[in-house]
Coordinates of C-alpha atoms and ligand atoms in Angstrom, one line a residue:
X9 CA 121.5 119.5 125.7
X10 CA 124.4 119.5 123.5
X11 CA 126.1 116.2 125.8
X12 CA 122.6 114.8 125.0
X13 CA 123.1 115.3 121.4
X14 CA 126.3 114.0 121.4
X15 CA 125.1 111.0 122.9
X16 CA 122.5 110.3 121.2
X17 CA 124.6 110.3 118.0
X18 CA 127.3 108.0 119.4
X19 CA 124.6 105.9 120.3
X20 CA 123.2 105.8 116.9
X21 CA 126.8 105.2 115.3
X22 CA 127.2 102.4 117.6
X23 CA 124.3 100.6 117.1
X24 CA 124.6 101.3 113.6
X25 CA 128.6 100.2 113.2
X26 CA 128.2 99.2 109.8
X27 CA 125.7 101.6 108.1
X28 CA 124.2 101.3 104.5
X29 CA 125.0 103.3 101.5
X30 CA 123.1 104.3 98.0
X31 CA 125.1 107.0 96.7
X32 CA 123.6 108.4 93.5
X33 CA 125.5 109.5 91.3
X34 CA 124.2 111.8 88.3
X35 CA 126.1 113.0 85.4
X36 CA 126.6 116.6 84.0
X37 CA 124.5 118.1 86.7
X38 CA 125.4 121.0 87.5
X39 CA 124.8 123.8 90.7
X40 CA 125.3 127.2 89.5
X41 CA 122.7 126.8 87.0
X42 CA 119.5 126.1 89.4
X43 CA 119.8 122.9 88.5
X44 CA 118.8 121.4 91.8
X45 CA 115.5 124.1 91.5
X46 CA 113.5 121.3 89.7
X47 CA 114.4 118.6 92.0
X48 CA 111.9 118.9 95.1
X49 CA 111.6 115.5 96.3
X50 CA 115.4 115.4 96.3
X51 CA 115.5 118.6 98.3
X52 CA 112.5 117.1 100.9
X53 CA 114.2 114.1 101.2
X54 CA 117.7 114.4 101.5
X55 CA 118.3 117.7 101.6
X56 CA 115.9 118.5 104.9
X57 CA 116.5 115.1 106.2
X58 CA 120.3 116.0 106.0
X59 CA 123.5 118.1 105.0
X60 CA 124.0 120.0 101.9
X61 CA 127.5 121.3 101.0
X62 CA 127.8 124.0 99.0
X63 CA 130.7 124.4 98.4
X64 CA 131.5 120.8 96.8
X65 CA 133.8 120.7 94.1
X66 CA 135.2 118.1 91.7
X67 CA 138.8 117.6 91.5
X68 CA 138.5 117.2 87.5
X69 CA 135.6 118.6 85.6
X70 CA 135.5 115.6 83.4
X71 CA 133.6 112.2 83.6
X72 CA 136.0 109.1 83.7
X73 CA 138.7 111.1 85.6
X74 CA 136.0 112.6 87.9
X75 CA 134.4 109.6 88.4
X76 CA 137.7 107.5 89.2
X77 CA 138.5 110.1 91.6
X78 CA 135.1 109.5 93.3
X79 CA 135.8 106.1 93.4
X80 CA 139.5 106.0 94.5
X81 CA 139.6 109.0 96.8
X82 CA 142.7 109.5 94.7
X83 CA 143.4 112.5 92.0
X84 CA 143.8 111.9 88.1
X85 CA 147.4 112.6 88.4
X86 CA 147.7 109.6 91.0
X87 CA 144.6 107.4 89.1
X88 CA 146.4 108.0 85.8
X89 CA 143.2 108.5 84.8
X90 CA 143.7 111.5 82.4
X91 CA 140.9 111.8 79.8
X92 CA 137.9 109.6 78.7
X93 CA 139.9 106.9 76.2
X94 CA 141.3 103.6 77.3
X95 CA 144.5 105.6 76.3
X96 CA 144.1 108.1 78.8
X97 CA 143.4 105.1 81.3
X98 CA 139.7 105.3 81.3
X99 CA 138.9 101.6 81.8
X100 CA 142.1 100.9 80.5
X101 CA 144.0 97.4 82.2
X102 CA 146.2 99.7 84.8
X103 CA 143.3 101.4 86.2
X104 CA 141.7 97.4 86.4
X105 CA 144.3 96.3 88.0
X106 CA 145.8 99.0 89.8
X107 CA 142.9 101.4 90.9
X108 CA 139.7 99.4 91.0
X109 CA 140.6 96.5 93.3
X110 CA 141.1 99.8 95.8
X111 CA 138.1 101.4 95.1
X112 CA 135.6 101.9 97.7
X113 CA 133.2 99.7 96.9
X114 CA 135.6 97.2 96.6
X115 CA 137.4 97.9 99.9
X116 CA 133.3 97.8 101.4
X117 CA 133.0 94.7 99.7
X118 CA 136.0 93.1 101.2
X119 CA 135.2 94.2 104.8
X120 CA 131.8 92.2 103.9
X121 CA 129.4 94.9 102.6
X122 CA 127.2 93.4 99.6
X123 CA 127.0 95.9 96.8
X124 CA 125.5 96.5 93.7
X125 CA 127.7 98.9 91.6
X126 CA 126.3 101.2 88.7
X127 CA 128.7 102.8 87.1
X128 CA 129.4 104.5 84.0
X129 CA 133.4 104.5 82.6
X130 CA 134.1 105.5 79.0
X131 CA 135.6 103.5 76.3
X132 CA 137.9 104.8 73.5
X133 CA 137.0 107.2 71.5
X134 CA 136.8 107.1 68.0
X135 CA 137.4 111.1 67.0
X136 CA 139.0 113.5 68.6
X137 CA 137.7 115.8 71.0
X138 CA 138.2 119.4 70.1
X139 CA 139.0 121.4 72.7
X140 CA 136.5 124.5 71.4
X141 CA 134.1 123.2 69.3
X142 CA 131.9 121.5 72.1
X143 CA 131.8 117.9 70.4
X144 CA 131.0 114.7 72.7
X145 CA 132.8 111.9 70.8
X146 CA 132.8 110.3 73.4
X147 CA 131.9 106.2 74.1
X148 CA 130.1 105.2 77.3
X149 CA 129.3 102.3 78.4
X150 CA 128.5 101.7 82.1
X151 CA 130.4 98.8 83.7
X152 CA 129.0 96.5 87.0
X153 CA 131.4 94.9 89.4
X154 CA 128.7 92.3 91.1
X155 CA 125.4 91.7 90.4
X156 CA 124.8 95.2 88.8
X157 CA 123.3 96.4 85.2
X158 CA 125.4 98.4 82.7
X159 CA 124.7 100.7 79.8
X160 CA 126.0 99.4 76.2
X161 CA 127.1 101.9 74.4
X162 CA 126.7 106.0 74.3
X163 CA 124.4 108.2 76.8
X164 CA 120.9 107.0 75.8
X165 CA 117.8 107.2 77.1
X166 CA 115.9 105.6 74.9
X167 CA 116.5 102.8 72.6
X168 CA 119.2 101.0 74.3
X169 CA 120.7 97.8 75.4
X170 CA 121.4 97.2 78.9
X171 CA 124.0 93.8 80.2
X172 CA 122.2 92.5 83.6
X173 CA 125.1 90.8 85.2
X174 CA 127.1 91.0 81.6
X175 CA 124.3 89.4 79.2
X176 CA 122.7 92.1 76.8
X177 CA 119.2 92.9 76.9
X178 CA 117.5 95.5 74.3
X179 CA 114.8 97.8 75.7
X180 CA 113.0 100.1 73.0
X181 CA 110.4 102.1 75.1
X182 CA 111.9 101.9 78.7
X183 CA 113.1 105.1 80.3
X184 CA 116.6 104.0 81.1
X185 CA 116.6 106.3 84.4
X186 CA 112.9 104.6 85.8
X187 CA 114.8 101.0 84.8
X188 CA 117.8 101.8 86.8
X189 CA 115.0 103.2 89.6
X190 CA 113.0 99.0 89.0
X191 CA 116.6 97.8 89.5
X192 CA 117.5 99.3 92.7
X193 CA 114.3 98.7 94.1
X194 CA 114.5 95.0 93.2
X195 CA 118.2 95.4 94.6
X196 CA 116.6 96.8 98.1
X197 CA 114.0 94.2 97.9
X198 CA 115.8 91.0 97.0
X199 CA 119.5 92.0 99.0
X200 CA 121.1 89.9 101.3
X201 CA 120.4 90.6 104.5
X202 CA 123.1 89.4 106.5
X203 CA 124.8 92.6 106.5
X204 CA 124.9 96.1 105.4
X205 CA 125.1 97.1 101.3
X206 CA 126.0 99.7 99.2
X207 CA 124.5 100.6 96.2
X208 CA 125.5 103.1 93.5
X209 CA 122.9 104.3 91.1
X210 CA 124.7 106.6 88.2
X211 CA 121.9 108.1 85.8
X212 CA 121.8 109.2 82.4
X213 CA 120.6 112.7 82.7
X214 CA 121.6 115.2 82.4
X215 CA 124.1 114.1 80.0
X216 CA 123.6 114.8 76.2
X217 CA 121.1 114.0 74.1
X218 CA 119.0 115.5 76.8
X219 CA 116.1 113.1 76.4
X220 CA 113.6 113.9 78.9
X221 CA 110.7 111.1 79.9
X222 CA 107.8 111.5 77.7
X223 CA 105.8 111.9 80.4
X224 CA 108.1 115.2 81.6
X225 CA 108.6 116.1 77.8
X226 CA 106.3 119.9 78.2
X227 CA 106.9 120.3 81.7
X228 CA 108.7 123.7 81.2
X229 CA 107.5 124.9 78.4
X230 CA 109.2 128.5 78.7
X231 CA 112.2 128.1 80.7
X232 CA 115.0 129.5 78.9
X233 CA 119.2 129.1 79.7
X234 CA 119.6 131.1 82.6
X235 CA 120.8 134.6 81.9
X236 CA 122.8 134.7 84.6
X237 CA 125.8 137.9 84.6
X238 CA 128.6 135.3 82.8
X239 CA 126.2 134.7 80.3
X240 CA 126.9 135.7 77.0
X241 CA 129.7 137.9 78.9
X242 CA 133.2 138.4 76.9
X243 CA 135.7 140.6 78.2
X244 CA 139.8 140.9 77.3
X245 CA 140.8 141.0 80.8
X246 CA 140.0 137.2 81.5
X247 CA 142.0 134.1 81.1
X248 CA 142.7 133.7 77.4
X249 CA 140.5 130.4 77.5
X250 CA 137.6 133.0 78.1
X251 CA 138.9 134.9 75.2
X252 CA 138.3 132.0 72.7
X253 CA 136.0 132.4 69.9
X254 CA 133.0 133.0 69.7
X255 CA 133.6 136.5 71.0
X256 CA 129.5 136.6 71.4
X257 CA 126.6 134.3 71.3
X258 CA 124.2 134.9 68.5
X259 CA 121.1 136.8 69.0
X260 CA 119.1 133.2 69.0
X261 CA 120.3 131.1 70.9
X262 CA 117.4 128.5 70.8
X263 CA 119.9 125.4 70.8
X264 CA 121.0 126.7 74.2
X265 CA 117.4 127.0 75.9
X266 CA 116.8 123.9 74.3
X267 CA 119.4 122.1 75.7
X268 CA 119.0 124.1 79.3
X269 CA 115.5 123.1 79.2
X270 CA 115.6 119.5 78.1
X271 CA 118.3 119.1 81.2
X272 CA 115.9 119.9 83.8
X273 CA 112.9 117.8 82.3
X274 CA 115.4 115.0 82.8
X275 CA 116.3 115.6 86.2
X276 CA 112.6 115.0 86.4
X277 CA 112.5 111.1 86.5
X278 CA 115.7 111.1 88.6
X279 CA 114.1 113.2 91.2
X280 CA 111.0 110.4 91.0
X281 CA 113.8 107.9 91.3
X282 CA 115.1 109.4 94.6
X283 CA 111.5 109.2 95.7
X284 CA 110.9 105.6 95.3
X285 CA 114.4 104.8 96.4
X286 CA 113.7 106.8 99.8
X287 CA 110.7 105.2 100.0
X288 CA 111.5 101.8 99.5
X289 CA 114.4 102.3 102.4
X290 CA 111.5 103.3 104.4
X291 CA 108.9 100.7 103.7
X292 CA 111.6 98.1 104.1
X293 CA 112.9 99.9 107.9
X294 CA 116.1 100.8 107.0
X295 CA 115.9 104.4 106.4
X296 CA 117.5 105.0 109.5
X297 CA 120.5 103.1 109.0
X298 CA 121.2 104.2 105.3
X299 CA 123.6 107.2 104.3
X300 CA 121.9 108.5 100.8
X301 CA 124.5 110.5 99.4
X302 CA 123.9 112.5 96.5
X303 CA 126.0 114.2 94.2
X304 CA 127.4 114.6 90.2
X305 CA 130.2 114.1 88.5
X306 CA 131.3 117.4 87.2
X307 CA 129.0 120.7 86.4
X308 CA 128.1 122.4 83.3
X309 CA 128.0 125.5 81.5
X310 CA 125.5 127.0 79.2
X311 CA 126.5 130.0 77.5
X312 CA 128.8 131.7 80.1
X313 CA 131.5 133.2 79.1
X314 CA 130.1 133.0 75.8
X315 CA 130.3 129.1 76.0
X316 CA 128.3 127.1 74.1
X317 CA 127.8 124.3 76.2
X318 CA 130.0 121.5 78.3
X319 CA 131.9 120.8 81.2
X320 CA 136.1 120.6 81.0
X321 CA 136.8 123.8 82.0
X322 CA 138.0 125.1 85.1
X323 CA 135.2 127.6 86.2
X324 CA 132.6 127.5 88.9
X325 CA 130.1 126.2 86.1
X326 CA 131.4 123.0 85.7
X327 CA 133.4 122.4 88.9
X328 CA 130.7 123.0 91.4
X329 CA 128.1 119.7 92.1
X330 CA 125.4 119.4 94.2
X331 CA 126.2 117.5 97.1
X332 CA 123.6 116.3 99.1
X333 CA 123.7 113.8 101.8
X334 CA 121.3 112.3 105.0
X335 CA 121.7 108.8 107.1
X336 CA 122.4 108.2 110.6
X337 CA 123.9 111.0 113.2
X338 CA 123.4 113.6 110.3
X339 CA 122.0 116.6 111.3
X340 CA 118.6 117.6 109.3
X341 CA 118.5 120.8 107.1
X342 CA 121.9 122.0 107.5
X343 CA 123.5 123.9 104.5
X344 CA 127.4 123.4 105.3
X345 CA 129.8 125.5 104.1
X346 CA 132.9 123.6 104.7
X347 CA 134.5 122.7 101.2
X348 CA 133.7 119.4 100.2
X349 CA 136.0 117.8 97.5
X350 CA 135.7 114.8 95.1
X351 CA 138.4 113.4 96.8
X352 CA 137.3 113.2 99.8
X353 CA 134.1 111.4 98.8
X354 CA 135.9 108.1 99.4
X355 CA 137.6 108.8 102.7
X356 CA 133.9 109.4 104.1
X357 CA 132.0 106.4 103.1
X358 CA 134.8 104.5 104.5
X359 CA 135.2 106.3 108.0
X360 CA 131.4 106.3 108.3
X361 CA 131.3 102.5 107.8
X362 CA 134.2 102.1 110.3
X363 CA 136.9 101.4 107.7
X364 CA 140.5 102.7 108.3
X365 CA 141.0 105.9 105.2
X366 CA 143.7 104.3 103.5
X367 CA 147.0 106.3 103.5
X368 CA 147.5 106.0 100.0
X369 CA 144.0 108.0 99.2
X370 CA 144.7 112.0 98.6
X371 CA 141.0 113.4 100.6
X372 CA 140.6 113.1 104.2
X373 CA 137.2 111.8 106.2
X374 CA 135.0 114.6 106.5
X375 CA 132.5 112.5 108.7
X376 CA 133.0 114.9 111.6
X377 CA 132.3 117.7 109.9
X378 CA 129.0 115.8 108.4
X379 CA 127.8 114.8 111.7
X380 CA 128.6 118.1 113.0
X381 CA 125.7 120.5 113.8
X382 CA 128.1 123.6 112.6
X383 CA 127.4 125.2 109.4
X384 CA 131.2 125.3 109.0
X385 CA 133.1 128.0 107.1
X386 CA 136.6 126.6 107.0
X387 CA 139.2 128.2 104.3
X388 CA 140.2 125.2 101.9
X389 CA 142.5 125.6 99.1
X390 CA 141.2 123.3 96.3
X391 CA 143.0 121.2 93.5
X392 CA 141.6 121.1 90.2
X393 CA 143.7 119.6 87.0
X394 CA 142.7 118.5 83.8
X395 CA 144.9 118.5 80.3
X396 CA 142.1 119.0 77.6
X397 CA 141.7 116.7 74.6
X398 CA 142.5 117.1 71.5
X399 CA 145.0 116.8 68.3
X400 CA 147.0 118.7 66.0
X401 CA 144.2 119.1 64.0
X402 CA 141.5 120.6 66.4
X403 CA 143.9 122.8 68.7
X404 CA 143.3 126.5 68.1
X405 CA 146.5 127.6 67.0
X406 CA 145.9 131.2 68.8
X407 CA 145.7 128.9 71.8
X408 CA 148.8 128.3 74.0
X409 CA 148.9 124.9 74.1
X410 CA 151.1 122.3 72.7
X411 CA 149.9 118.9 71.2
X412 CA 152.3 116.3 73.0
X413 CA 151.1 112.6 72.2
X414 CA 153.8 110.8 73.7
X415 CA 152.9 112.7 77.4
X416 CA 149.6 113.9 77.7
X417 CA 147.4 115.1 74.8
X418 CA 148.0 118.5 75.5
X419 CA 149.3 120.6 78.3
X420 CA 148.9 123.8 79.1
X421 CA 151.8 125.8 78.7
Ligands
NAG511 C1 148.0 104.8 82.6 O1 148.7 105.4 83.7 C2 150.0 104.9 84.0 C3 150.5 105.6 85.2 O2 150.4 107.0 85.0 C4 150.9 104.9 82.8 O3 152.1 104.3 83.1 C5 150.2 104.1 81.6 O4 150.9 104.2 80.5 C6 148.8 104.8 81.4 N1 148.1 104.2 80.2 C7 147.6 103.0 80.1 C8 146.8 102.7 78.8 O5 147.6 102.2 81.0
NAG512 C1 122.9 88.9 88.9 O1 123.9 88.3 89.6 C2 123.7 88.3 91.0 C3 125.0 87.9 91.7 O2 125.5 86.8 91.1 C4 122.5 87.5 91.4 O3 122.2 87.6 92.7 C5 121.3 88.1 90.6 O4 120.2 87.3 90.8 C6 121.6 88.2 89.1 N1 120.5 89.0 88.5 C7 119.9 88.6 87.4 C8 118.8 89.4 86.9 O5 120.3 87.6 86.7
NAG513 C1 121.7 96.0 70.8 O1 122.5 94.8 70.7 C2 122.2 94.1 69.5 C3 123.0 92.8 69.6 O2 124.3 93.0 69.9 C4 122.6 95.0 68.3 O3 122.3 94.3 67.1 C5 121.8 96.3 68.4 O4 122.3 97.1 67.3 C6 122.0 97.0 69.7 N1 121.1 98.1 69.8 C7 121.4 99.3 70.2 C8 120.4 100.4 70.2 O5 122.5 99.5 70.7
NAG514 C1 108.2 113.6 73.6 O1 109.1 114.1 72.7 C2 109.7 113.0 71.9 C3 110.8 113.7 71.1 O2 110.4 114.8 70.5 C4 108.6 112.3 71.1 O3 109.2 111.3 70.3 C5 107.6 111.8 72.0 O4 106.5 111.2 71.3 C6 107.0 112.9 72.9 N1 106.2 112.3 73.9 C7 105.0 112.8 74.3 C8 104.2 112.0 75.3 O5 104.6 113.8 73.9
NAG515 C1 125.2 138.2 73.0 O1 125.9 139.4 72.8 C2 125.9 139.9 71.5 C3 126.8 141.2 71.5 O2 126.4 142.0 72.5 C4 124.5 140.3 71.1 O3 124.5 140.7 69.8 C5 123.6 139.0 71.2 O4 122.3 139.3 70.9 C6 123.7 138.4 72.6 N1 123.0 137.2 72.6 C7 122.2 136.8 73.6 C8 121.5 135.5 73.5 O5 122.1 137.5 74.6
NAG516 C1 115.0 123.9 106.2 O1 115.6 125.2 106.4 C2 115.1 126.2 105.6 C3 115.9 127.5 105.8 O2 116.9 127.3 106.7 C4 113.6 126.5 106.0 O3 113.1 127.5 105.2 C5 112.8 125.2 105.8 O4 111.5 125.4 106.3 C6 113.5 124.0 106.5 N1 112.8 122.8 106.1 C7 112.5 121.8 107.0 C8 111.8 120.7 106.4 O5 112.7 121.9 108.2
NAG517 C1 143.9 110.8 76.3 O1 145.2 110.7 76.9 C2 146.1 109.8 76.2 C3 147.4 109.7 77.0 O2 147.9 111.0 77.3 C4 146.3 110.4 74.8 O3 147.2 109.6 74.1 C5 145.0 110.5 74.1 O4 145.2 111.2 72.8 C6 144.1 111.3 74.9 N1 142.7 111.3 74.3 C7 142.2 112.5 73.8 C8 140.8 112.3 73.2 O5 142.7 113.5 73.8

């Protein structure tokens, strides 16, 4: 039975030597908060139909860095990729020239994959970050290597300009995450069929402003931020970043269910999104031959440790992702507990797609373990780094860090 098995999934890797990926990619999501609770059709259809890892972890619980880690299979310290300003190298020229040629959809493309790429870097910022006050000054804009559509400016949902293949267009009333779901079905539709694609699809939510779809604007009308032990929790025996101010939430924190709320209402129309894109793949007959990997870019954190609410920070909260992923020789329903890292992202897609992991990446191929039946358990030491943002200004001064422009913005002392 188990030779039979084994067969069957060499047969279906053989067939299928070049496989087809849509990895989608969302941003802010996070697992510890029951994020993925609201997301049904995403747990039906990729979830059932495949692996989940839960024990996935991001390498740096930030966007650009995250996300060029994601890309490169390479940490920030080897990226250079250190914060979200051109500065830090988010976007900057090195990371054009010395990161993204070697990206993987980029090393897919050359081995003749068509792709469509999605993505969201960061530009500049303007102010400062401060490292307590829980301020996105950040610029987005989301950036497309061929054929793809990218976001102009901040997070929106609303009310936003999107460059198709780099000329702006302004929608007023369209729900940026179902246009991004028209796109990659016109993608799936309209793609070269000569040979295999991969498609990345990076959504809005649930990034800040938290801008639901009208149509999902009441749909939880009294969930609240999850109370869950680290909530509101302050003690002096943790790390002295715990130990910050606020020493406790107020009594009202209506901002924070608010904004835990709002997040899952927006995870709404992504969840719709994962149904039509499934769908499509199926209509079209190529389900079978596509690897739909899902995932985030970093995790979040809602009033734990008396937190208001972000990501950068090195706890469970906003280092843990969802990480969800079906296709070809994966086994269905099977929750893996082997450690999955951001890093190793990369190496993966290129193994499964027959591509050699190049030496230069930091994660290793974890397509074995994928296509394994094992619900593995394997101890994994995990790397996570990140050196904060800020300026002389904004630092806490009770805080132990020291403001270093000329090396990194600050580094933990
Ligand atoms: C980017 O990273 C490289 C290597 O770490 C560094 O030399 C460079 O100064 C950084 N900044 C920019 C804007 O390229
Ligand atoms: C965008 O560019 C690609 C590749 O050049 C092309 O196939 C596609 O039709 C273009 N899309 C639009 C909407 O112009
Ligand atoms: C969209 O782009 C136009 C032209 O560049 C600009 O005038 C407008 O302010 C932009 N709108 C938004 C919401 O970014
Ligand atoms: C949803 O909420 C937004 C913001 O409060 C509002 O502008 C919009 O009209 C609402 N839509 C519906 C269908 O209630
Ligand atoms: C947080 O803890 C403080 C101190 O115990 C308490 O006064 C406040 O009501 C708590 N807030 C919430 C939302 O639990
Ligand atoms: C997946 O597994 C879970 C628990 O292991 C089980 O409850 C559920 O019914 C399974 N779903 C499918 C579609 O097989
Ligand atoms: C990002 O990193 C660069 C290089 O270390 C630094 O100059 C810049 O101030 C940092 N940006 C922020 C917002 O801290």
């Amino acid at each position: 039975m188990l030779v039979l098995k084994f067969l069957l999934i060499s047969i279906i890797i053989c067939i299928d030597a070049k496989p087809n990926f849509v990895f989608i990619l969302t941003d802010d999501q996070d697992l510890r908060l029951n994020s993925m609770t609201v997301m049904d059709k995403t747990l039906e259809l990729v979830g059932a139909k495949g692996k989940t890892f839960e024990n996935a972890f991001v390498s740096s619980p930030i966007c650009c860095p995250s996300r060029s880690t994601i890309l490169t299979g390479k940490y920030a310290h080897n990226t250079g990729v250190v914060n979200n300003s051109i500065s830090g190298n988010c976007s900057s020229v090195y990371w054009q020239q010395n990161s993204e040629p070697y990206s993987v959809a980029n090393l897919l493309k050359k081995r003749g994959l068509h792709h469509v790429l999605r993505w969201k870097v960061s530009k500049r910022s303007k102010n400062r970050v401060m490292v307590r006050k829980r301020v996105e000054a950040k610029n987005t804009y989301r950036r497309a290597t061929t054929g793809g559509s990218a976001l102009e400016g901040n997070s929106k949902y609303y009310n936003y300009n999107i460059s198709v293949n780099g000329t702006g267009v302004y929608h007023e009333d369209d729900y940026l995450t179902d246009l991004l779901a028209d796109h990659s079905l016109d993608f799936l539709r309209n793609r070269d069929t000569s040979g295999p694609f991969f498609m990345t699809v990076a959504t809005p939510a649930a990034h800040a402003p938290f801008t639901p779809a009208n149509r999902h604007n009441d749909s939880f009308p009294d969930l609240k931020a999850l109370r869950n032990p680290s909530f509101n929790y302050s003690s002096t025996d943790k790390h002295w970043l715990i130990q910050m101010p606020p020493k406790h939430l107020p009594e009202d924190v209506t901002i924070l269910d608010n904004v835990y709320r709002n997040r899952q209402e927006t995870l709404l129309a992504v969840d719709e999104m994962v149904e039509r894109i499934v769908k499509k793949l199926e209509d079209l007959e190529i389900l079978d031959e596509t690897y739909i990997i899902f995932s985030s870019d970093n995790g979040f954190h809602i009033g734990q440790f008396t937190q208001p609410w972000d990501k950068r920070e090195p706890y469970e909260t906003d280092i843990r992702i969802p990480l969800l992923i079906s296709g070809p020789g994966v086994p269905a329903n099977v929750s893996d507990r082997h450690p999955f890292t951001a890093i190793d992202i990369a190496p993966t897609i290129l193994d499964l797609a027959g591509i050699s992991v190049p030496s230069y990446m930091d994660g290793t191929s974890l397509k074995d373990v994928l296509l394994s039946d094992e619900a593995g358990s394997i101890a994994k030491h995990i790397f996570v780094e990140y050196w904060g943002e800020g300026s002389p200004r904004t630092v806490e001064k009770s805080c132990p860090w020291e403001y270093d422009d000329e090396n990194l913005a600050v580094s933990v002392l």
